[in-house]
Structure formats: structure tokens, C-alpha cells
PDB file of C-alpha atoms in Angstrom:
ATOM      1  CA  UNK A   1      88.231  95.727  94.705  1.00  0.00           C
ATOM      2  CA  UNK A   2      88.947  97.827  97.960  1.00  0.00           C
ATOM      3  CA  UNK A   3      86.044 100.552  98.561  1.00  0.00           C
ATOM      4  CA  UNK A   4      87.369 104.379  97.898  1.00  0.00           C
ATOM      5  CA  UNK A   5      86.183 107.920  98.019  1.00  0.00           C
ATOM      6  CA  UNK A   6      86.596 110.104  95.578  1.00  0.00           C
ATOM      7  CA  UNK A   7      86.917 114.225  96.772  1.00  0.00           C
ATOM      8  CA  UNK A   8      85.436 117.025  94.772  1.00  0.00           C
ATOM      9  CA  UNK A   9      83.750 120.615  94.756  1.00  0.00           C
ATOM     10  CA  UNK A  10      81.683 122.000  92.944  1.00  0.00           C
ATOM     11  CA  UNK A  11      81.212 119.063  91.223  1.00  0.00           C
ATOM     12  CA  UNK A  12      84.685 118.333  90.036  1.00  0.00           C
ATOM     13  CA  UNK A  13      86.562 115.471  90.894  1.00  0.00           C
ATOM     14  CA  UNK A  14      90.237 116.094  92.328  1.00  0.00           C
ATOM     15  CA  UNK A  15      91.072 113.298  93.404  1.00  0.00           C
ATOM     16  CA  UNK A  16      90.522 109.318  93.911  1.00  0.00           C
ATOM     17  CA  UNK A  17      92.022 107.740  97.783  1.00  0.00           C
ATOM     18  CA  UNK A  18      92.081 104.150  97.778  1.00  0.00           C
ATOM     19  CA  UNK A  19      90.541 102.771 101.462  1.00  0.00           C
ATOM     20  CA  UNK A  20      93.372 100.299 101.487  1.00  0.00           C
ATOM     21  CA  UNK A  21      94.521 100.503 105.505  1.00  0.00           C
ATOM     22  CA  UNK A  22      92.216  99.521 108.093  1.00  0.00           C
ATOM     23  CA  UNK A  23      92.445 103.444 109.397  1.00  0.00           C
ATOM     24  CA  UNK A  24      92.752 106.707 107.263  1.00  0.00           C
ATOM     25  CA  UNK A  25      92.808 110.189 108.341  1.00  0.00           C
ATOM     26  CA  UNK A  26      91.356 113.370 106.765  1.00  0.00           C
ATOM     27  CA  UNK A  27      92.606 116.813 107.623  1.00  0.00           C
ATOM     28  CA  UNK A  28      94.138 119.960 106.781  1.00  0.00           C
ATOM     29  CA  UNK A  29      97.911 118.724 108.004  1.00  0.00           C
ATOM     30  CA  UNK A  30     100.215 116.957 105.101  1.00  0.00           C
ATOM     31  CA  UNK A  31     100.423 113.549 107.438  1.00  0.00           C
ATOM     32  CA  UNK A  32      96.948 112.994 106.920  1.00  0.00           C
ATOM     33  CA  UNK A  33      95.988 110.186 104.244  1.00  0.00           C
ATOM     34  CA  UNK A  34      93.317 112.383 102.352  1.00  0.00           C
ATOM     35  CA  UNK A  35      94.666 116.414 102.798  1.00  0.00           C
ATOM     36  CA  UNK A  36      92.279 118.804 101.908  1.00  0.00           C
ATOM     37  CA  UNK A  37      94.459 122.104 102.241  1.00  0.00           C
ATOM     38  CA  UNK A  38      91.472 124.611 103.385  1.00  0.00           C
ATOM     39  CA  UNK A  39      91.135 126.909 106.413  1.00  0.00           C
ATOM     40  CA  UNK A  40      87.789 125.130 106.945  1.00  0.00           C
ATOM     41  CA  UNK A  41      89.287 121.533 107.452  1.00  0.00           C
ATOM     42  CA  UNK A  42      90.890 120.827 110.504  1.00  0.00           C
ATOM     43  CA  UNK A  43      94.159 119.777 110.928  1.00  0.00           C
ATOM     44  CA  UNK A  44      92.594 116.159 111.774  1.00  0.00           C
ATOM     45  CA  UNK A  45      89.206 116.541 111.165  1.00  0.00           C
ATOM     46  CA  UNK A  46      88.155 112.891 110.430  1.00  0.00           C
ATOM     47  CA  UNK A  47      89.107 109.707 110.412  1.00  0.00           C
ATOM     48  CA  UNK A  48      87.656 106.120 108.242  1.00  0.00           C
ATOM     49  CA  UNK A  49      87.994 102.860 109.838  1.00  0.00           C
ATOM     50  CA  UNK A  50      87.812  99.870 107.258  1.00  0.00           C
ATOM     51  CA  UNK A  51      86.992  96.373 108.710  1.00  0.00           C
ATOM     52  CA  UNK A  52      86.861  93.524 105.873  1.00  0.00           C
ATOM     53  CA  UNK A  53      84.329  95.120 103.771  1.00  0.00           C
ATOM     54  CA  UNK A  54      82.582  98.043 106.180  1.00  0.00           C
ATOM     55  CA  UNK A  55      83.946 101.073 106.674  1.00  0.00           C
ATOM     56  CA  UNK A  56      82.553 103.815 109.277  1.00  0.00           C
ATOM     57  CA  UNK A  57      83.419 107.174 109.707  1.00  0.00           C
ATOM     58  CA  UNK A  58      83.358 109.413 112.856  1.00  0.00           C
ATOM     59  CA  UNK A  59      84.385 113.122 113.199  1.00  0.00           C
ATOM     60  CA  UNK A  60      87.431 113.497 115.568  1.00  0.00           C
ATOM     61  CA  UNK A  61      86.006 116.836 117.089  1.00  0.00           C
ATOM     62  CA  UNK A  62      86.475 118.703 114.199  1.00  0.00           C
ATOM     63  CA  UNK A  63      85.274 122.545 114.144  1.00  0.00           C
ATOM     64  CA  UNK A  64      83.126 122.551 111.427  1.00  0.00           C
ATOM     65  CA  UNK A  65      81.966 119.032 111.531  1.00  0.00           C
ATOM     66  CA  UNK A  66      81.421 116.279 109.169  1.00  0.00           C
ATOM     67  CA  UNK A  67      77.870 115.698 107.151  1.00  0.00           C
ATOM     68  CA  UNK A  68      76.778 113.063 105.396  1.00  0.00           C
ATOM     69  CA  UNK A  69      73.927 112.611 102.770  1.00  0.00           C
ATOM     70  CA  UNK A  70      73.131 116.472 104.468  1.00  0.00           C
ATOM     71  CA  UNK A  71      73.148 115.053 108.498  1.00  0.00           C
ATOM     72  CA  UNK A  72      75.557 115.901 110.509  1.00  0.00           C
ATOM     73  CA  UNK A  73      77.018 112.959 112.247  1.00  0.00           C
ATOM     74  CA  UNK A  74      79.674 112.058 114.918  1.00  0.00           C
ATOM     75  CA  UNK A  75      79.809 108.456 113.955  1.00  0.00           C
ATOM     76  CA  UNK A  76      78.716 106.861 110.488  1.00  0.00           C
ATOM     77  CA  UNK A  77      78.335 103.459 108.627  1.00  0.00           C
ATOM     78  CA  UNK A  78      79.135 103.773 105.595  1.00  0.00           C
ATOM     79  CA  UNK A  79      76.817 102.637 103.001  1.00  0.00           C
ATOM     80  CA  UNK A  80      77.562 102.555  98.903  1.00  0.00           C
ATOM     81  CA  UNK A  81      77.200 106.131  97.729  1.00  0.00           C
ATOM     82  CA  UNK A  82      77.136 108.070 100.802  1.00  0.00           C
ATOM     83  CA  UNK A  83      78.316 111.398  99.827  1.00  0.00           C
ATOM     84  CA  UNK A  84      80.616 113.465 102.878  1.00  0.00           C
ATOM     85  CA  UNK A  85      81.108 116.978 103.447  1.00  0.00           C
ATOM     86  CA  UNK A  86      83.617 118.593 104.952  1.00  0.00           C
ATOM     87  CA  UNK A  87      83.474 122.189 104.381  1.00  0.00           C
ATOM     88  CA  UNK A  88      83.128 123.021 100.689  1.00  0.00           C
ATOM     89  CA  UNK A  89      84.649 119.305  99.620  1.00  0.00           C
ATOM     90  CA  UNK A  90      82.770 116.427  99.223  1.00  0.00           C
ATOM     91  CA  UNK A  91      83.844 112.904  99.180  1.00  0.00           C
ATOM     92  CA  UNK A  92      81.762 110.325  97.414  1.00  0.00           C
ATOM     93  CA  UNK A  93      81.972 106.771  99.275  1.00  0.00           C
ATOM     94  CA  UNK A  94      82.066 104.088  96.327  1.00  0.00           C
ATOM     95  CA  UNK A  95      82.144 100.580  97.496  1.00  0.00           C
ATOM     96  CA  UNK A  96      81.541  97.775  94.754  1.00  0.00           C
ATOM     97  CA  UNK A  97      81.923  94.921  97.543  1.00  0.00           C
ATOM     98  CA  UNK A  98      79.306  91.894  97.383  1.00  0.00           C
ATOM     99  CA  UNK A  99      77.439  91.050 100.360  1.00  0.00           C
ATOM    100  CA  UNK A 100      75.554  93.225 102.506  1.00  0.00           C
ATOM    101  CA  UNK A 101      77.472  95.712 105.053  1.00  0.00           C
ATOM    102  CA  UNK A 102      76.993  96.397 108.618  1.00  0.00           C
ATOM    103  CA  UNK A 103      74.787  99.226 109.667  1.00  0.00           C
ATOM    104  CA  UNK A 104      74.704 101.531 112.446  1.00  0.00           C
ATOM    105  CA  UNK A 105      72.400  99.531 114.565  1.00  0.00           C
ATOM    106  CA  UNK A 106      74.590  97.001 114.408  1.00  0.00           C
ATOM    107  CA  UNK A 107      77.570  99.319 115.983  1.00  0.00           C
ATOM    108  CA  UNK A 108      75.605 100.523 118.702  1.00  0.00           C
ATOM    109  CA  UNK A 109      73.576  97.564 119.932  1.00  0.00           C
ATOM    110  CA  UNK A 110      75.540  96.973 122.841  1.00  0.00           C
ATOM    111  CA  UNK A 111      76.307  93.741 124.992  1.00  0.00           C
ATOM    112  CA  UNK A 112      77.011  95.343 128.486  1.00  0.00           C
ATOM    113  CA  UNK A 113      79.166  92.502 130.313  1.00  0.00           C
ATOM    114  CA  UNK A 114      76.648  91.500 133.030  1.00  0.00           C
ATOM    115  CA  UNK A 115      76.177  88.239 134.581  1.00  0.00           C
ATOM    116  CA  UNK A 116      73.375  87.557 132.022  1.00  0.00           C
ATOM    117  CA  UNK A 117      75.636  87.350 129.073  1.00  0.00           C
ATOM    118  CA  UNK A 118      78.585  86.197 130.427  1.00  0.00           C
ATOM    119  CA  UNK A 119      79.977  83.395 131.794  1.00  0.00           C
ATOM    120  CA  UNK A 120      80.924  83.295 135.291  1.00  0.00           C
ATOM    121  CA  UNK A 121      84.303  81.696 136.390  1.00  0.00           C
ATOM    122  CA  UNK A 122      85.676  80.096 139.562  1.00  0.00           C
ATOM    123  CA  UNK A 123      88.772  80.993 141.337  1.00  0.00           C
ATOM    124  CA  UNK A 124      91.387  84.219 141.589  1.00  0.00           C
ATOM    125  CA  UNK A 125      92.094  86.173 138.474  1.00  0.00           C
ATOM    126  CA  UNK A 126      95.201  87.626 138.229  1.00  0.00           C
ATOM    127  CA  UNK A 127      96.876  89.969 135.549  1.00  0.00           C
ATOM    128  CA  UNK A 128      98.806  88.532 133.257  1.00  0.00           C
ATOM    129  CA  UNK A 129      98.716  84.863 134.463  1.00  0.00           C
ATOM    130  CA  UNK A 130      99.258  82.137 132.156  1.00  0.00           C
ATOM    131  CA  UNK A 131      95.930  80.809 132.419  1.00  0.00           C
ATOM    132  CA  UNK A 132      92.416  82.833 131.444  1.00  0.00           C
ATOM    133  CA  UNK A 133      90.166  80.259 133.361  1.00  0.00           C
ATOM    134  CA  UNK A 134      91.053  81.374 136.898  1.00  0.00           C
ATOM    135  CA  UNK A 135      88.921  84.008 137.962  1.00  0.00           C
ATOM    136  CA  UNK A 136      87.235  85.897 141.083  1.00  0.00           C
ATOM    137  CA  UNK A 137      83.845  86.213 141.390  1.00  0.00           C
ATOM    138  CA  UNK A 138      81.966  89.146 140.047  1.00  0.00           C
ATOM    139  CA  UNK A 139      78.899  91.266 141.018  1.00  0.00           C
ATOM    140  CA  UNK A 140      76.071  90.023 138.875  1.00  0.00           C
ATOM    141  CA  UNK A 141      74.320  92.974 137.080  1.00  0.00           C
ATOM    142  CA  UNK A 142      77.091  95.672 136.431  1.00  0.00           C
ATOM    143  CA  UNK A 143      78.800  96.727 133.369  1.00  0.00           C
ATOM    144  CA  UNK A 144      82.659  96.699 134.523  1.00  0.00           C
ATOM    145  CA  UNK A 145      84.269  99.533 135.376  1.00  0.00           C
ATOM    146  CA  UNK A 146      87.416 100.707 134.946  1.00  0.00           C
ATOM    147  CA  UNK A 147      89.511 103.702 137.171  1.00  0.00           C
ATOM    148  CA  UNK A 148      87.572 106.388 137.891  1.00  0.00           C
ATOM    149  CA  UNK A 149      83.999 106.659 136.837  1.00  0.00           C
ATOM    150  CA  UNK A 150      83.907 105.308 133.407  1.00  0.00           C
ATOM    151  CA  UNK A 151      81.806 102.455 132.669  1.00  0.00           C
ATOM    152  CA  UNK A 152      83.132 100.178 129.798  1.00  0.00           C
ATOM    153  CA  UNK A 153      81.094  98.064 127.066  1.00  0.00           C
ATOM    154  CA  UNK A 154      81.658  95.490 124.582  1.00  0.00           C
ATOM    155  CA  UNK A 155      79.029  95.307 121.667  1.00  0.00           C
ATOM    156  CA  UNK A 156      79.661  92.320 118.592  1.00  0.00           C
ATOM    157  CA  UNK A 157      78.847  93.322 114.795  1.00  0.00           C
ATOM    158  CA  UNK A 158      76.485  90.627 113.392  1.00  0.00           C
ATOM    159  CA  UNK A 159      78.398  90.148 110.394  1.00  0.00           C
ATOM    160  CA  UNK A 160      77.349  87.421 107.467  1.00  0.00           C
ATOM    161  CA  UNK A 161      79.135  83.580 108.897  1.00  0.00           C
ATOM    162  CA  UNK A 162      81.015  83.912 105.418  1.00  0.00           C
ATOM    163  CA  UNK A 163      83.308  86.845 106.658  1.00  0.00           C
ATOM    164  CA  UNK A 164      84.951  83.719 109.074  1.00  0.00           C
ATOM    165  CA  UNK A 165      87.064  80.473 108.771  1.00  0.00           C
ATOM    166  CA  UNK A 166      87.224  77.191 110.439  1.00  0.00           C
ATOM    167  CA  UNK A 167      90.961  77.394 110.189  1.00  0.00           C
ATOM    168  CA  UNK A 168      90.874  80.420 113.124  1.00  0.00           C
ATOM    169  CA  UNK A 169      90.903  78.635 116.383  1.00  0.00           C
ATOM    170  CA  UNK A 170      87.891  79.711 118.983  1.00  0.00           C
ATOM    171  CA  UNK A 171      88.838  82.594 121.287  1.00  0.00           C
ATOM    172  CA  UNK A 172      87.596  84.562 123.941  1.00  0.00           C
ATOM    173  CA  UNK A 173      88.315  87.301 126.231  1.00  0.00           C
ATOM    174  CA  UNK A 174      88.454  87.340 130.279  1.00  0.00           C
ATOM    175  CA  UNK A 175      88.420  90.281 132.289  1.00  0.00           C
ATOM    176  CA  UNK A 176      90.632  90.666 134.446  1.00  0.00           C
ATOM    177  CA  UNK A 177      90.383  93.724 136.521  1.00  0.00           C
ATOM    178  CA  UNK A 178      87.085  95.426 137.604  1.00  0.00           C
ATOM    179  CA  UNK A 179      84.197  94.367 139.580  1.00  0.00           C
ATOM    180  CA  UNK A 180      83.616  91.673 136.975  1.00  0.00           C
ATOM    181  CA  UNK A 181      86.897  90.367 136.827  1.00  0.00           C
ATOM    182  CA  UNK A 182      86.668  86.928 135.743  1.00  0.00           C
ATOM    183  CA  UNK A 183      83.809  87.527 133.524  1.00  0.00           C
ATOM    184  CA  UNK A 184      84.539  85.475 129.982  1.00  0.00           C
ATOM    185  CA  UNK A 185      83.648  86.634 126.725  1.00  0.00           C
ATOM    186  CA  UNK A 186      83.646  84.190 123.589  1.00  0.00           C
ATOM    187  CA  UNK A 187      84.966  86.223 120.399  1.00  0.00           C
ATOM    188  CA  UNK A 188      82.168  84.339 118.230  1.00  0.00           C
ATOM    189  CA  UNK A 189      81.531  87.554 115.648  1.00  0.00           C
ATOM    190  CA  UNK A 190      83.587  88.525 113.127  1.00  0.00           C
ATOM    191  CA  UNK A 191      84.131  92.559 114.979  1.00  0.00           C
ATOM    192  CA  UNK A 192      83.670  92.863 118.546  1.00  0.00           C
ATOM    193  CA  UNK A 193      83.916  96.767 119.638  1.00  0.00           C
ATOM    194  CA  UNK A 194      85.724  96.990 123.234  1.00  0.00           C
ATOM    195  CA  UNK A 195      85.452  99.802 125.710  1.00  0.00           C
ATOM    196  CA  UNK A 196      82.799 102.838 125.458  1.00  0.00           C
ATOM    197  CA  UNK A 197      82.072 105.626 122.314  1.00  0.00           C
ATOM    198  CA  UNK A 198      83.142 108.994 122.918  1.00  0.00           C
ATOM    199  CA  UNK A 199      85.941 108.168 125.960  1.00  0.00           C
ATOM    200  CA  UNK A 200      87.972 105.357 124.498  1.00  0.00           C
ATOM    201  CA  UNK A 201      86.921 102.490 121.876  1.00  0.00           C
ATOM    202  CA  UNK A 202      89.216  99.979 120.138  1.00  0.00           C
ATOM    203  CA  UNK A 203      88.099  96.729 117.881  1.00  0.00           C
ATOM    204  CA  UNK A 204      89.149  93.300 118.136  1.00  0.00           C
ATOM    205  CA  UNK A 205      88.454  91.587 114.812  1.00  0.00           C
ATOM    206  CA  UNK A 206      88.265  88.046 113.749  1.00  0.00           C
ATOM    207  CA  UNK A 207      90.498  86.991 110.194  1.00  0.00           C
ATOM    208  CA  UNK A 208      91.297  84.499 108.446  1.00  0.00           C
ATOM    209  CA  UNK A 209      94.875  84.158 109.379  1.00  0.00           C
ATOM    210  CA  UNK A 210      94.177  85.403 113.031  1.00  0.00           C
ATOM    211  CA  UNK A 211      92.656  88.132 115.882  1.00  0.00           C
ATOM    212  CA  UNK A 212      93.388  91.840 115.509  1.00  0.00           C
ATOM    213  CA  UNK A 213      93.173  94.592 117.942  1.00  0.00           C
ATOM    214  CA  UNK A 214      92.587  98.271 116.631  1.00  0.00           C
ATOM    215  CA  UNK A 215      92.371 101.382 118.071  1.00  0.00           C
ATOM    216  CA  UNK A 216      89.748 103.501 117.295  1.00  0.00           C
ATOM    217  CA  UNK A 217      88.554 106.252 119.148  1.00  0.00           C
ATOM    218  CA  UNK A 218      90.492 108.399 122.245  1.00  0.00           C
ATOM    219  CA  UNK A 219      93.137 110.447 123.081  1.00  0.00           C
ATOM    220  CA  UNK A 220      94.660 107.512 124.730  1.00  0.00           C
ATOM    221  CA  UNK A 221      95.525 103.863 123.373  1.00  0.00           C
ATOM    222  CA  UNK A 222      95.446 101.138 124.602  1.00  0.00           C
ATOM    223  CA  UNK A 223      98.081  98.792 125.684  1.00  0.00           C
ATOM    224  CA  UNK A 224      99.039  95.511 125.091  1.00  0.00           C
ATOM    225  CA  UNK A 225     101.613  93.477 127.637  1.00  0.00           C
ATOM    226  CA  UNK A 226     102.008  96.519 128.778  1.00  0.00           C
ATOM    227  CA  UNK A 227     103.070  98.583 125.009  1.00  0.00           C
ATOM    228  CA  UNK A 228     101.021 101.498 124.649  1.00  0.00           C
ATOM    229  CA  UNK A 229      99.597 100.424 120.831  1.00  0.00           C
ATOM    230  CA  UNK A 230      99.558 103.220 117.761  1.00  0.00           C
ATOM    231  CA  UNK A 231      96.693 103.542 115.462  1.00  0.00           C
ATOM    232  CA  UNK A 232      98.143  99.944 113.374  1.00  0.00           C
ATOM    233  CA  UNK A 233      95.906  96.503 113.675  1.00  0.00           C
ATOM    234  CA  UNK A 234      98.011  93.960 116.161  1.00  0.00           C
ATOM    235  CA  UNK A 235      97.944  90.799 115.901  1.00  0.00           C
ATOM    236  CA  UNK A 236      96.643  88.818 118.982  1.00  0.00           C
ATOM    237  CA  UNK A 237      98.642  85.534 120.505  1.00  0.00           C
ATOM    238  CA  UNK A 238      97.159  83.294 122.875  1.00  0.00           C
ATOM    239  CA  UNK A 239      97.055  84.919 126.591  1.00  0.00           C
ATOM    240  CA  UNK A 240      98.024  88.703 125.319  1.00  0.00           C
ATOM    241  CA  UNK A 241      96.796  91.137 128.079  1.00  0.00           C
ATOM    242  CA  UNK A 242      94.705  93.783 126.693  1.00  0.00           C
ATOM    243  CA  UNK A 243      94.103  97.223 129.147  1.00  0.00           C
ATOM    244  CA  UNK A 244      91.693  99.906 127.925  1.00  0.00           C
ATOM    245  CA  UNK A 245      90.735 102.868 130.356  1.00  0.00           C
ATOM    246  CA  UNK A 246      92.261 100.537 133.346  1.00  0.00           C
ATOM    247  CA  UNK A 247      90.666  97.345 132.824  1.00  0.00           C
ATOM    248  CA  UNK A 248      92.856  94.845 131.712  1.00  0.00           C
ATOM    249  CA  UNK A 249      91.543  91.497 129.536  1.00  0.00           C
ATOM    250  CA  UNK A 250      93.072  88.055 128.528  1.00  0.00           C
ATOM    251  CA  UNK A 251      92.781  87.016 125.093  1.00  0.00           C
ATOM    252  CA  UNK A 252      92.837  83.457 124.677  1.00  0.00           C
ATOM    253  CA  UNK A 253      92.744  80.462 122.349  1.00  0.00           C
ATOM    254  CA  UNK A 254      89.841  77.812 123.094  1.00  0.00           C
ATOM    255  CA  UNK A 255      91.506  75.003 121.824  1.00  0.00           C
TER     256      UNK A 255
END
């Protein structure tokens, strides 16, 4: 049974919203998936990612911000009975889903691509070649960094070995662009969060019938071969070039 949340105020229920896509919007304007029609809501005020079984929450800048279980957050894990509220409505999380969830920690513990935790490559990397093992060398103990100033991140969720299949081939991402071009990442986790919270975020996840790519978080998306993506799960095929905030990454099968 998909997790839900269930709106009310003053402490009667209006309404039940199924979290059956892997993003839904709350907000004030009719396109959103859960519309509460008050002056206090924002016309997008928030917005619930679902991956498998976890579901976080983050506040897209709303003005009169989101709270949960009475703290105000920016970005939330969602845990069984968490109770939101947004203005004078509340919406009760309800999630009846076995296993244990991801927490918090487990979002933000990030794996900065340095030389420490990735594996160096040989050769010249070049964008949207057919094969991820070429590579440039890299400086060894520097996140890599995309146009400008910002200074990108990938962090894995250490989700339960039961939430993957054998039948998904091995995969792994190289970057391509960037002082650590050529720096290879294997996709061994079931979520892997790509880029850096507050500027631009998206998440590549791990099913059983193949690799997504999300977007999550920034006014711009991300592009893949060169398509600028919408706020749908893609599905991944063997040496798909990935750019977020300027640095561009190969996906690739292992075997």
C-alpha cells in the first residue's frame, strides 16, 4: 500500500492524496497535486519526493514556510505519522510500509568526489564518447566544480540490500567535465543524490527493472543528451550523458 497524507483543520479531515508519483506538489495554484485554496499557501509552496518506500519533503521557498511535528524545516524525511503544517492545514503523513525508512542523516551524509573515494582513470575524457573508461587526470582532494563557483556533491542513501536485484546490471557514473573529470563513481546504493542542496539537486535511483534520474531541487533541470529533463523519473541507458550546473557525467553499464 503506497504511503499518503491526509489534509485537515481544525481537526477535520478534507481530504485523503495518494503518494503514488515519485514527485507531488502542494500549493495554492489548481496544477498542484494537493491544492489547498488559502491566501496563506503559496502558489507552490511544497513539494514530496517518493523514492521506493521514503518520501522527503522540502519547502520550495514558500512565504510562510512548512513545519513539521512543530519545527520548521527546509528539507524533511518523512517518518510514519509526521504531521505538516502549512498555514492553518495540516497534513498527516501515514505510511504502513514494512522495513525501516531512510532518515535525514542518511540524506545529508555526503560523499564529496575526491581522490579518496573515487577511482582514478587513465587517459582523455571526452563528452559524450562512447566509452566511460577514458579519462584525464584529476586534482586529488577537490570536490568538482562546475561553471562558476558552485561546488557539486554526490551523497548515497544506505538503504536495506532488499530494496535491489541481481537482475539490474552494475553501473556507475564518470565525470566528465570539471577538475575531476575522469573521476568514476560505482552506483552501488539503491538512491544516490547528485549535485548540491539549495542550488540544484537531482536523484539517480537504482530499480528493479533499471536506473532513474529525477529532478529534485532548482530552478533549473538538468539535461540529459543534451534534453533539458521535466520534473518525471528517466530512465537511464548505458552511456547517457548527464549535465547538472555544467558538469556533465557518463552513466554506464559494468557488464
Amino acid at each position: 500500500m503506497a504511503a499518503k497524507l491526509i489534509l485537515s483543520m481544525d481537526g477535520v479531515v478534507l481530504q485523503e492524496y495518494v503518494l503514488n508519483k515519485e514527485r507531488m506538489a502542494i500549493g495554492r495554484k489548481p496544477h498542484n497535486d494537493v491544492m489547498i485554496d488559502n491566501l496563506a499557501v503559496s502558489g507552490e509552496h511544497a513539494a514530496i519526493v517518493t523514492i521506493l518506500n521514503d518520501s522527503f519533503l522540502e519547502d520550495l521557498d514558500s512565504t510562510n514556510g512548512v513545519i513539521v511535528n512543530g519545527v520548521a524545516i527546509k528539507k524533511h524525511f518523512l517518518q510514519a505519522n509526521d504531521v505538516i503544517e502549512i498555514g492553518k492545514y495540516k497534513l498527516k503523513y501515514i505510511n504502513e510500509q514494512p522495513g525501516p525508512q531512510a532518515t535525514a542523516e542518511d540524506f545529508e551524509k555526503t560523499m564529496v568526489l575526491r581522490a579518496t573515494n573515487v577511482k582514478p582513470q587513465t587517459g582523455t575524457a571526452e563528452a559524450g564518447g562512447a566509452s566511460p573508461r577514458t579519462s584525464a587526470a584529476a586534482p586529488s582532494a577537490r570536490p568538482y566544480e562546475a561553471t562558476g563557483k558552485f561546488t557539486g556533491s554526490i551523497s548515497q542513501t544506505m538503504a536495506p540490500q532488499t530494496r535491489t536485484t541481481t537482475a539490474v546490471p552494475p553501473a556507475a557514473l564518470q565525470i566528465l567535465s570539471g577538475p575531476n573529470a575522469g573521476r568514476e563513481l560505482d552506483l552501488v546504493k539503491s538512491l544516490t543524490t547528485l549535485g548540491k542542496p539549495g542550488v540544484q539537486v537531482a536523484v539517480l535511483t537504482r530499480r528493479p527493472h533499471g536506473y532513474f534520474v529525477t529532478h529534485v531541487e532548482g530552478t533549473h533541470y538538468p539535461s540529459l543528451n543534451g534534453k533539458v529533463l521535466n520534473d518525471q523519473p528517466h530512465l537511464l541507458n548505458n552511456h547517457d550523458i548527464i549535465e547538472l550546473a555544467g558538469v556533465k557525467m557518463e552513466f554506464y553499464l559494468k557488464d
